[in-house]
XYZ file of C-alpha atoms in Angstrom:
596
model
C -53.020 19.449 22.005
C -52.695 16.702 18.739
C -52.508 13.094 19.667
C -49.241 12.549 17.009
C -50.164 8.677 17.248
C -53.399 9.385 16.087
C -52.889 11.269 13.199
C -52.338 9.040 9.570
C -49.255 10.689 7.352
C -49.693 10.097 3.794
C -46.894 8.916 1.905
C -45.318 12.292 0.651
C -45.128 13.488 4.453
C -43.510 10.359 5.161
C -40.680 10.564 2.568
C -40.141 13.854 3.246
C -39.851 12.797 7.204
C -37.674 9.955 6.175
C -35.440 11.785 3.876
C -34.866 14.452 6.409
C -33.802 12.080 9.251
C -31.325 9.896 7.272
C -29.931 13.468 6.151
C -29.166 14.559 9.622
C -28.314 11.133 11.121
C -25.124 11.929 8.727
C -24.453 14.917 10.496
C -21.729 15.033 13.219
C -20.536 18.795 12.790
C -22.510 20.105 15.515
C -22.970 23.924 14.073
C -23.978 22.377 10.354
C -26.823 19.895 11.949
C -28.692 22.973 13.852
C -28.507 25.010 11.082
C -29.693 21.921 9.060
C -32.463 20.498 11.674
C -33.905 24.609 11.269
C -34.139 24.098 7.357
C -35.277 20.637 7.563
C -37.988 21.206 10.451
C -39.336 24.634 7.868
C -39.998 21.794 5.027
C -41.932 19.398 7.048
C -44.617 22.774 6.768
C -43.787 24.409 3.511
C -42.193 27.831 4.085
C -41.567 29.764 6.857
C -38.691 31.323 9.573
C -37.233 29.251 12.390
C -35.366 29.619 15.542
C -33.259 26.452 17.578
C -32.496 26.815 21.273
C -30.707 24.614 23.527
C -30.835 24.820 27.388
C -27.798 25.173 29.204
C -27.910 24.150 32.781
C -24.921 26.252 34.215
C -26.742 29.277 32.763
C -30.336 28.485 33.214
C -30.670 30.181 29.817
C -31.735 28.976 26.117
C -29.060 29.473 23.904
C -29.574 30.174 20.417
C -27.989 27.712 17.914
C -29.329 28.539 14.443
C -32.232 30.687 12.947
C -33.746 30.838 9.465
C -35.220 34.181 8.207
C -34.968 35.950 11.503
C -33.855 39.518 12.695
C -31.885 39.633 15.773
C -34.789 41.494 17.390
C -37.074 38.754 16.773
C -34.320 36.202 17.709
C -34.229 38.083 21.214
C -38.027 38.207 21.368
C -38.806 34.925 20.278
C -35.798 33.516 23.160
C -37.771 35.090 25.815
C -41.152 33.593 24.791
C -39.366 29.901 24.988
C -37.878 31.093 28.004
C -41.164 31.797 29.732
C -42.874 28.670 28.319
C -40.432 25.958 29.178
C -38.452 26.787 32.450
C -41.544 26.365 34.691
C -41.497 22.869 34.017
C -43.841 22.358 30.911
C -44.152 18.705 29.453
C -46.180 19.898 26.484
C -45.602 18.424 23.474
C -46.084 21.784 21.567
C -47.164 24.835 22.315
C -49.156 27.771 20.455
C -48.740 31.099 20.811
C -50.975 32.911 18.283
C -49.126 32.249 14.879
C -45.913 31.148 16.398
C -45.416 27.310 17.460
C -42.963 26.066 19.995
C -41.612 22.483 19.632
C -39.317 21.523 22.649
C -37.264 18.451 23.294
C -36.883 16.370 26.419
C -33.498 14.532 27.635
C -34.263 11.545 30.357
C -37.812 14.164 31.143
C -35.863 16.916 31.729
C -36.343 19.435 29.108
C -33.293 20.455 27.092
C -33.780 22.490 23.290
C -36.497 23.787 21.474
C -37.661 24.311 17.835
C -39.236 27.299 17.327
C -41.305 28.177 14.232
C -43.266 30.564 12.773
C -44.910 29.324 8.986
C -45.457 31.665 6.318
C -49.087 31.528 5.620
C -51.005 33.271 8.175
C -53.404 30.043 8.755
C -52.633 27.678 11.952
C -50.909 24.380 10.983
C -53.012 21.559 10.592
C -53.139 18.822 12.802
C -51.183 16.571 10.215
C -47.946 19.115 10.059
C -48.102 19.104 13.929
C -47.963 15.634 14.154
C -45.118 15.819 12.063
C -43.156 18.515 13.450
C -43.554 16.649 16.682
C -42.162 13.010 15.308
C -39.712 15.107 13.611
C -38.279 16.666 16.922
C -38.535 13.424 18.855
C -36.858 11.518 16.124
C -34.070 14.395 16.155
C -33.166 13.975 20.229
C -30.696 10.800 19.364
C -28.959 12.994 16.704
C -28.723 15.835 18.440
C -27.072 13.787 21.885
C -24.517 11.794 19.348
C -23.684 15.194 17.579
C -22.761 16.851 21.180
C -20.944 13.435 22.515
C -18.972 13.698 19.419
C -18.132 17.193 19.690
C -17.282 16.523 23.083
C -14.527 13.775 22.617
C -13.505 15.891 19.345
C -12.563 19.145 21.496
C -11.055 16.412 24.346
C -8.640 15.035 21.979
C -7.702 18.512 21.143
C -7.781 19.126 24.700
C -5.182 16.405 25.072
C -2.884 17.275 21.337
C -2.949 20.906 23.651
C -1.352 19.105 26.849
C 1.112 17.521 25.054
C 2.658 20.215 22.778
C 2.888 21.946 25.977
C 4.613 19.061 27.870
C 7.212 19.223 25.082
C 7.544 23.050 25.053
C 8.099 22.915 29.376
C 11.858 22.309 28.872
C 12.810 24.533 25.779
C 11.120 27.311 25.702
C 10.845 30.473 28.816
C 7.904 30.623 31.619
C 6.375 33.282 29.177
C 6.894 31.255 25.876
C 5.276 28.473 26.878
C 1.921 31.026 28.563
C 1.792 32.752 25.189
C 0.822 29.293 23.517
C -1.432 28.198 26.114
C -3.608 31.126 26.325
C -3.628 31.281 22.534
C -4.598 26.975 22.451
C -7.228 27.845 25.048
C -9.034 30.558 23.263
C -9.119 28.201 19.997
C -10.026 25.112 22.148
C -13.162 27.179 23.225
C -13.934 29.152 20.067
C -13.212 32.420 21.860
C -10.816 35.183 22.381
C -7.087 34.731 23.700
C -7.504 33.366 26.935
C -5.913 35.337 30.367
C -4.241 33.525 33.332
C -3.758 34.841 36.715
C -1.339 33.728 39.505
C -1.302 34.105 43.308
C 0.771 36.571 44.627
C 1.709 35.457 48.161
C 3.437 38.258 49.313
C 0.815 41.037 48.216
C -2.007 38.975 48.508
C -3.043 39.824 44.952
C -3.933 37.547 42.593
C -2.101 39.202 39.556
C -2.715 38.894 35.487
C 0.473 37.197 33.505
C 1.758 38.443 30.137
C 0.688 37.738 27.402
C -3.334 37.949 27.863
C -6.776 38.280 25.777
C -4.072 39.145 22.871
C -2.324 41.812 25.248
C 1.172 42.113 25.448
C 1.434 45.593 26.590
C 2.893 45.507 30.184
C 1.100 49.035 30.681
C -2.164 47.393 30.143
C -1.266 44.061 31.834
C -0.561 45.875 35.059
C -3.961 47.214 35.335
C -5.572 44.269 36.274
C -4.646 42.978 39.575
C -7.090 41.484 42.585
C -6.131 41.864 45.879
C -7.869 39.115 47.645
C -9.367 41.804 50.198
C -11.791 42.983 47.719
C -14.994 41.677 46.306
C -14.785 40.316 42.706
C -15.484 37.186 40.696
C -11.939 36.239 40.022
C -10.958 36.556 43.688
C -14.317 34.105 44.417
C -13.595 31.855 42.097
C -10.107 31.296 43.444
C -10.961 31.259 47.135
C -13.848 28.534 46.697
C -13.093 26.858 43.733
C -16.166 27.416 42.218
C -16.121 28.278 38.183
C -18.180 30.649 36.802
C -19.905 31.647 33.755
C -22.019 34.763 32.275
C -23.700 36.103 29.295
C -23.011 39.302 29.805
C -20.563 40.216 32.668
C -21.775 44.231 31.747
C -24.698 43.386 33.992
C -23.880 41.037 36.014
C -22.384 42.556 39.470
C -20.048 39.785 40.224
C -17.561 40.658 37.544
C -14.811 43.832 37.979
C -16.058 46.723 35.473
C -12.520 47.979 35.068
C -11.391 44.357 33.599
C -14.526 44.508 31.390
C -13.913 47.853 30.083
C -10.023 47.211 29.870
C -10.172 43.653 27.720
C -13.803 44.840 26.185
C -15.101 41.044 28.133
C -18.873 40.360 27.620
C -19.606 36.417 27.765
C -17.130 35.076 30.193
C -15.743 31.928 31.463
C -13.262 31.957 34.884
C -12.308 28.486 36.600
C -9.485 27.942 39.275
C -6.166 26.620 38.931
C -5.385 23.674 41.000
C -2.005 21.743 41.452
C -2.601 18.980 44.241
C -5.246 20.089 45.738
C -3.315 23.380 46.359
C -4.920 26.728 44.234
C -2.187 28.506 42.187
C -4.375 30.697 40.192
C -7.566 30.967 37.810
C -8.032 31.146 33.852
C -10.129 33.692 32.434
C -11.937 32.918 29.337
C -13.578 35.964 27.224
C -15.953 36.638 24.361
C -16.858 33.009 22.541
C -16.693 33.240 18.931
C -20.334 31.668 18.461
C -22.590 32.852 20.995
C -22.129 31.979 24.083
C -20.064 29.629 26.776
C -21.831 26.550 27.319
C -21.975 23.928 30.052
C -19.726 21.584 27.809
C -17.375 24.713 27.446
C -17.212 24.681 31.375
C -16.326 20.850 31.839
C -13.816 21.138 28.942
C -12.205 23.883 30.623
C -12.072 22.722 33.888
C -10.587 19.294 32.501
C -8.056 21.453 30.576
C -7.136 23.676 33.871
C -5.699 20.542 35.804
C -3.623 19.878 33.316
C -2.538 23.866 32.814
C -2.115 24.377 36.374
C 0.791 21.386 36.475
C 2.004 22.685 33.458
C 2.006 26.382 34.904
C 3.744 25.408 38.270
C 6.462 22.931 36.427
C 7.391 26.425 34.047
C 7.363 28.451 37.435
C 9.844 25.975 39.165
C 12.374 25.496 35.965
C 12.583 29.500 35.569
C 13.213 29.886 38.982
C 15.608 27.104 39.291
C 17.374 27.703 35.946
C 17.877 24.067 35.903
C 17.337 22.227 32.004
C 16.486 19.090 32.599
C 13.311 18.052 34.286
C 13.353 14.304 32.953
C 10.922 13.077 36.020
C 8.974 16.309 36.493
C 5.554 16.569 37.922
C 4.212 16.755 33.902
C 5.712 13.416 33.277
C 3.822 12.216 36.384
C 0.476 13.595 35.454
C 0.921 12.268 32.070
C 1.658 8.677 33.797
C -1.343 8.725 36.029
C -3.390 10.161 32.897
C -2.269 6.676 30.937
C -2.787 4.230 33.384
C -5.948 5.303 34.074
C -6.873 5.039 29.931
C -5.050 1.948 29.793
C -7.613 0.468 32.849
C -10.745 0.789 30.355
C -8.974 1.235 26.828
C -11.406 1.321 23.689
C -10.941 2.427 19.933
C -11.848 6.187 21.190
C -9.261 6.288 23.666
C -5.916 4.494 21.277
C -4.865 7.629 20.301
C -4.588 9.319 23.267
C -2.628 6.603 24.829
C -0.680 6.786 21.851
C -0.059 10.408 21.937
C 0.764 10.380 25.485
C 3.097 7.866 25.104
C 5.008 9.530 21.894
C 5.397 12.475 24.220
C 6.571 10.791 26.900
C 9.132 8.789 24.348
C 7.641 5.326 25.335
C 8.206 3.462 22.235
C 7.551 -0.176 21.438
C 10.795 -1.895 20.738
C 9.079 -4.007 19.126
C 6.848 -5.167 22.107
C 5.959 -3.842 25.131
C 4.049 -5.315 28.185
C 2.611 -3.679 31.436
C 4.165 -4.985 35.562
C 2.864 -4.158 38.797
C 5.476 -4.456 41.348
C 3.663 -4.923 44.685
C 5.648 -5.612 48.817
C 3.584 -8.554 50.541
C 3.764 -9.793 54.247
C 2.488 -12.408 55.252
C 0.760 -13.037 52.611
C -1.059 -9.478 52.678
C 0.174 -6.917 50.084
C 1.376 -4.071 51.815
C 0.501 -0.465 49.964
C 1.410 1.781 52.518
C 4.767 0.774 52.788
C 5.535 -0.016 49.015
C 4.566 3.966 48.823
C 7.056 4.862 51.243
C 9.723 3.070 49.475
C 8.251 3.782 45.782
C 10.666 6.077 44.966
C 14.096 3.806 45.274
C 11.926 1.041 43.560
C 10.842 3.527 40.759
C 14.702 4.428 40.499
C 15.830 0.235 40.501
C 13.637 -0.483 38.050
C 14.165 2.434 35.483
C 18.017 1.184 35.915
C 17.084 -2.627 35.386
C 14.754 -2.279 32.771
C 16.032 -0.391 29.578
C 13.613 2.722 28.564
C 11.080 1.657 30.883
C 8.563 4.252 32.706
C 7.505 3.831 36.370
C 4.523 5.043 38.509
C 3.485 4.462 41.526
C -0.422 4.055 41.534
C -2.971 2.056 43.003
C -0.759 0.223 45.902
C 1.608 -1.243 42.983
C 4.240 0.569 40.599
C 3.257 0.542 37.572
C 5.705 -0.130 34.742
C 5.713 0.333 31.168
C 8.288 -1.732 29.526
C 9.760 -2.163 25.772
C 11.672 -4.951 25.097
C 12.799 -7.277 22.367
C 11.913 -10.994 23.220
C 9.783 -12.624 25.904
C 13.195 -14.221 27.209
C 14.858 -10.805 27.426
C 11.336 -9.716 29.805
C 11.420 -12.384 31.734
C 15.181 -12.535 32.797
C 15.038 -8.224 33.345
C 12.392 -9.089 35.543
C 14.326 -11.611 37.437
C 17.139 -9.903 37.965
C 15.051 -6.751 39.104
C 13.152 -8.963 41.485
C 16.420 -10.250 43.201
C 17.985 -6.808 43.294
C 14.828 -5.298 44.959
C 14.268 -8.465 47.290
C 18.557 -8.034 48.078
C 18.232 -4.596 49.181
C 15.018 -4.912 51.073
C 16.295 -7.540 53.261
C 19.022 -5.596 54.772
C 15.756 -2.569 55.896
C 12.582 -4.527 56.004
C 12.057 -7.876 57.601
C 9.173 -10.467 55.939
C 8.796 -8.531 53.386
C 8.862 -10.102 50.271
C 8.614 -8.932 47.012
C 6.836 -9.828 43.802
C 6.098 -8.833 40.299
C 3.055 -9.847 37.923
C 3.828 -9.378 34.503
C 0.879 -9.007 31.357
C 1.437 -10.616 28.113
C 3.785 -8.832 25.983
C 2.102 -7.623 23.131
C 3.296 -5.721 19.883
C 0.093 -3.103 19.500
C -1.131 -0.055 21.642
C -4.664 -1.211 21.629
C -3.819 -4.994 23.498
C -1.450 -2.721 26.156
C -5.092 -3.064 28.479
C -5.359 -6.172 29.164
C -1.675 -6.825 29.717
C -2.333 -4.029 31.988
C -5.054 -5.672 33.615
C -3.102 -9.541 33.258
C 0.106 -7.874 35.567
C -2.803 -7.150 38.504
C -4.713 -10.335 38.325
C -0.952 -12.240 38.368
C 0.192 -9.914 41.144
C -2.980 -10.758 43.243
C -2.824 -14.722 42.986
C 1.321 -15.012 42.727
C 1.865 -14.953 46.472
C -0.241 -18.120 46.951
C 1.563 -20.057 44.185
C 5.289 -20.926 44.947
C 5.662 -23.258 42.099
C 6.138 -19.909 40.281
C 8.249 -18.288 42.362
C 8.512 -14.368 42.808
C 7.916 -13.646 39.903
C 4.559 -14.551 37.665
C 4.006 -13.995 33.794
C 0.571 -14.381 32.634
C 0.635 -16.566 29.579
C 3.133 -18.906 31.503
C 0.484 -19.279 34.086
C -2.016 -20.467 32.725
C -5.342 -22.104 33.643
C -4.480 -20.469 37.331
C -5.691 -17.246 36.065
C -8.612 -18.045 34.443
C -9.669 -20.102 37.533
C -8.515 -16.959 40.049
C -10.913 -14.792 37.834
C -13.963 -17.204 37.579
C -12.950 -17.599 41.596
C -13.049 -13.262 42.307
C -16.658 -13.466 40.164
C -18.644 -16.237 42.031
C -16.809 -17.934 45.268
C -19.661 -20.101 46.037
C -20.217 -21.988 42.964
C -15.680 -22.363 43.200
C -16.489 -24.262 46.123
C -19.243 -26.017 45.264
C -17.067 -27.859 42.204
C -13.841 -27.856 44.847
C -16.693 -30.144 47.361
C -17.808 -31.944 44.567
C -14.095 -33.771 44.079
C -12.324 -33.026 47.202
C -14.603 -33.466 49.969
C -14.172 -36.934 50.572
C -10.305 -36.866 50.298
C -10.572 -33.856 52.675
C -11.750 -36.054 55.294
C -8.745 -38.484 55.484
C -6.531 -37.503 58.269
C -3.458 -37.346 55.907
C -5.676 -35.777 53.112
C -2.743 -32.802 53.221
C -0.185 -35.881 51.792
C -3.012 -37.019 50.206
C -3.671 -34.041 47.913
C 0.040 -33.579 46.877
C 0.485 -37.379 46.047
C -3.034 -36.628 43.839
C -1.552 -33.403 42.173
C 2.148 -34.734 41.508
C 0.486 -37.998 40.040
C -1.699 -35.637 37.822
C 0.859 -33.714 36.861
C 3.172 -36.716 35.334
C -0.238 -38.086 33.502
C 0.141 -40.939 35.919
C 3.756 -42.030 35.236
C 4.701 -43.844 38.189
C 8.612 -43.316 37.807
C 8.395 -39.350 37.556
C 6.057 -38.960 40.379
C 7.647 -40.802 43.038
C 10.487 -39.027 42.139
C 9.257 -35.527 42.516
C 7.767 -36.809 45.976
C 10.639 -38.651 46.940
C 8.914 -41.881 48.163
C 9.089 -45.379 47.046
C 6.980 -46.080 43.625
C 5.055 -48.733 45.984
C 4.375 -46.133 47.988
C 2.791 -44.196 45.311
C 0.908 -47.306 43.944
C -0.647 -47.830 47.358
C -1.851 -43.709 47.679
C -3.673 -44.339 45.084
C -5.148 -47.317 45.346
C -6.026 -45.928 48.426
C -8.061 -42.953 47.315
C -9.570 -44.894 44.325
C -11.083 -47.158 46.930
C -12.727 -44.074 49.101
C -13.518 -41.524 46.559
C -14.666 -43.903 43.202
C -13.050 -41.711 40.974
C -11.786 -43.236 37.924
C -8.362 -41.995 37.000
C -8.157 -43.699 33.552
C -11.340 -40.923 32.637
C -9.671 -37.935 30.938
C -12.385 -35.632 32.113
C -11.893 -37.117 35.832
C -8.370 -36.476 35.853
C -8.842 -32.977 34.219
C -11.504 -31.889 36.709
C -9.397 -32.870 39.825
C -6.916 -30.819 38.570
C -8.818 -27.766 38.745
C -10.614 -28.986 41.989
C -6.757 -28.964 43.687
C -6.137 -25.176 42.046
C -9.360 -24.206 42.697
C -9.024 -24.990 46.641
C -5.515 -23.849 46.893
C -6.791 -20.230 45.122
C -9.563 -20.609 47.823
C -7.488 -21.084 50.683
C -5.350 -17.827 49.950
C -8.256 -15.741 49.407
């Protein structure tokens, strides 16, 4: 074993180390940086071949990546040499087997590729191009993990372009139609062959192969696969338990149904169940990847992919059987709702397209702005989710009516609107006019129940649609305890409130603390409730005598002697700007308190 921090690299081997990293660190494409960390890992030593593995966890197997200069045979051989080495736990920082040098990588300790080489010249390497190779590979680890998270949110977004070309195809096109493009998406999604989809058969208990599938159209060859579920296979397993599974080679591996091997000619294969509220419809059958073989990433892809397909599936299923046309509020639209709100909750650059894609095929278009409400039922004060779910459906259908080309969801104990509109004004009075007709209705069903709607800043860009999303829940939360703004609460026209309800939800003792600091000696007055008002009003009309007793109905006197009256106990003095400024967060601050 070399101690690499012991061993001095002259200043060609650290170019050539330098020059090599910057190289790949430019890499993203994750098939031309293997091939590329091969060829650059063979110069660090002069000549030679080379062989990169990566680990895959749902296989317990090293998968080959890229080779340099190697026959398949000594691929094979070379694979089960790493294998043996590294899966019984080895932390070695290289190992030697006669001529041939193994260089693995370690994730978080947990061991995850390997660089395997084997130099031209039939001398060992030295101690200095060992301490190379092995900065080399540790250098490489970041590259490789930002190469695979960017192939990962590549093949997502395709994922998603996939989803929504489908959405759009649900209402034109036949049950079969729209399978023959999903199959064919999958297959490319995964780098493999046409994928296959199978369907429960209630009535015959057979889980049963659709048309088209792995490039098949031929109903004579379609019918030939069926499970019954009374039989021991993979598919039927899979299905049952809802547990995906994966191979290298289904010829040996006794789980998988020799006649579908033989039939489709299947040797790496991918199956995972499909799932439509928490009910199991089906499974998709993945066959025969392009590039080796299916990884872990190709699993969680997949199975992200099949909740989608599934909802997609069952929606096709429903309009052929129901020959209806128009499915304007179908359970696609739905998922594609929940699937926004929840990227509009933690929205960054990554995820703006998506959210824009889903909303171009859902036809929500900016008009020119757009802004994000929660509509939430309260009782006594307490918002009331259970009941606002029971009656989401009429409130969903009142609001869609109200507000012009808006879309509705209910999620999270609130519905959840999206809505375009023209002018702040033309927001706020739709939203008033909603709130009445809601509150109107209610009345005549549901006693004390009030309603109210918190609406985000209306904003003219994709990427600021999160934190109106996340301004309509704050509002929503504090409204209730503020009647000066009625039912309904619009973030920018609120104000300091919100920032002071969010400092409030992050640290509730030091709120009080400043709320003691100014109030606590007015709080001891046994009119300090008359007290506090007189205080706020005053503040309010920057100490205009008139205008406040006015507001309060009393006397001006009245008013003069209040105040007087508090100067004398607290020793506040009101002609201090900061004072006056920090009593009127003191009284918001305590009345924010006092609801929470």
């Amino acid at each position: 074993m070399v101690d690499s921090a012991r061993i001095f690299l002259n200043e060609n081997q650290i170019e050539l180390l330098q020059g090599s990293l910057e190289y790949l660190h430019n890499i993203q494409d994750w098939e031309l940086l293997t091939e590329s960390i091969v060829i650059e890992g063979i110069k660090q030593v002069g000549k030679g071949k080379g062989l990169f593995l990566v680990f895959d966890y749902s296989l317990k197997e090293l998968i080959p990546q890229a080779s340099l200069d190697l026959s398949n045979q000594e691929k094979k051989r070379l694979t089960r040499m790493a294998q043996k080495l590294f899966l019984n736990k080895s932390q070695e920082r290289y190992i030697q087997d006669d001529n041939t040098y193994f260089f693995p990588i370690f994730r978080q300790r947990e061991f995850s590729s390997v660089f395997v080489i084997e130099p031209q010249q039939s001398d060992n390497l030295s101690k200095e191009q060992i301490s190379l190779i092995t900065i080399f590979m540790q250098s490489i680890s970041v590259v490789l993990e930002n190469s695979r998270l960017f192939l990962i949110m590549q093949r997502k977004t395709k994922s998603l372009n996939l989803i929504n070309q489908l959405h759009q195809l649900t209402n034109q096109y036949s049950f079969q139609d729209i399978l023959a493009e999903m199959v064919q998406k999958v297959g490319e999604l995964l780098h493999s062959d046409m994928a296959g989809v199978m369907l429960y058969d209630p009535e015959k208990n057979e889980l049963v192969l659709q048309k088209p599938a792995f490039g098949f159209w031929d109903d004579s060859i379609i019918k030939q696969y069926r499970v019954s579920l009374n039989e021991d296979s993979n598919a039927k397993q899979v299905f049952l338990t809802g547990i995906s599974t994966i191979t290298m080679d289904a010829t040996k591996d006794k789980r998988y149904n020799h006649s579908f091997i033989d039939l489709f000619q299947a040797k790496t294969i991918i199956t995972v169940p499909l799932v439509v509220d928490q009910k199991r419809i089906g499974i998709l059958h993945a066959i025969n990847k392009k590039t080796g073989f299916f990884t872990q990433d190709d699993l969680n892809l997949l199975l992200e992919t099949a909740d989608h397909l599934g909802v997609i599936l069952e929606a096709a299923v429903q309009l052929a059987s129901s020959g209806k046309e128009d499915y304007k509020r179908n359970e696609i639209e739905r998922y594609l709702m929940n699937q926004l709100f929840g990227l509009l909750k933690s929205m960054n650059d990554e995820k703006v397209q998506e959210t824009t894609d889903i909303m171009n095929t859902l036809e929500i278009i900016p008009r020119p702005r757009i802004c994000v409400l929660k509509i939430g039922f309260y009782k006594n004060g307490e918002m009331t989710m259970d009941l606002l779910k029971e009656y989401s459906k009429s409130v969903i259908e009142e609001s869609n009516k109200v507000l012009n080309k808006s879309s509705s969801i209910y999620q999270d104990g609130t519905i959840n609107v999206l809505f375009p509109h023209e002018t702040e004004k033309e927001l706020i009075e739709c939203c008033e006019r909603l709130q009445r007709l809601l509150q109107g209705r209610l009345r005549k069903e549901l006693q004390g129940i009030e309603v109210f709607l918190g609406i985000g800043e209306s904003v003219d860009r994709i990427e600021l649609l999160s934190h109106s999303y996340h301004q309509a829940g704050q509002i929503l939360t504090i409204i209730p305890s503020l009647p000066q703004f009625g039912y309904v609460g619009y973030y920018p026209s609120c104000g300091s409130w919100t920032l002071l309800s969010n400092m409030m939800n992050h640290n509730t003792k030091l709120a009080s603390t400043f709320t003691n600091l100014y109030l606590n000696k007015v709080n001891q007055l046994k009119d300090s409730k008359e007290m506090k008002e007189t205080l706020d009003v005053y503040l309010k009309y920057s100490g205009q005598i008139k205008k406040a007793a006015e507001e309060l109905f009393i006397h001006q006197n009245t008013l003069k002697y209040r105040i007087d009256k508090l100067l004398d106990i607290t020793g506040l003095d009101l002609s201090d700007s900061e004072t006056r400024l920090n009593l009127m967060l003191a009284l918001r601050m305590e009345q924010l308190l006092q609801t929470s």
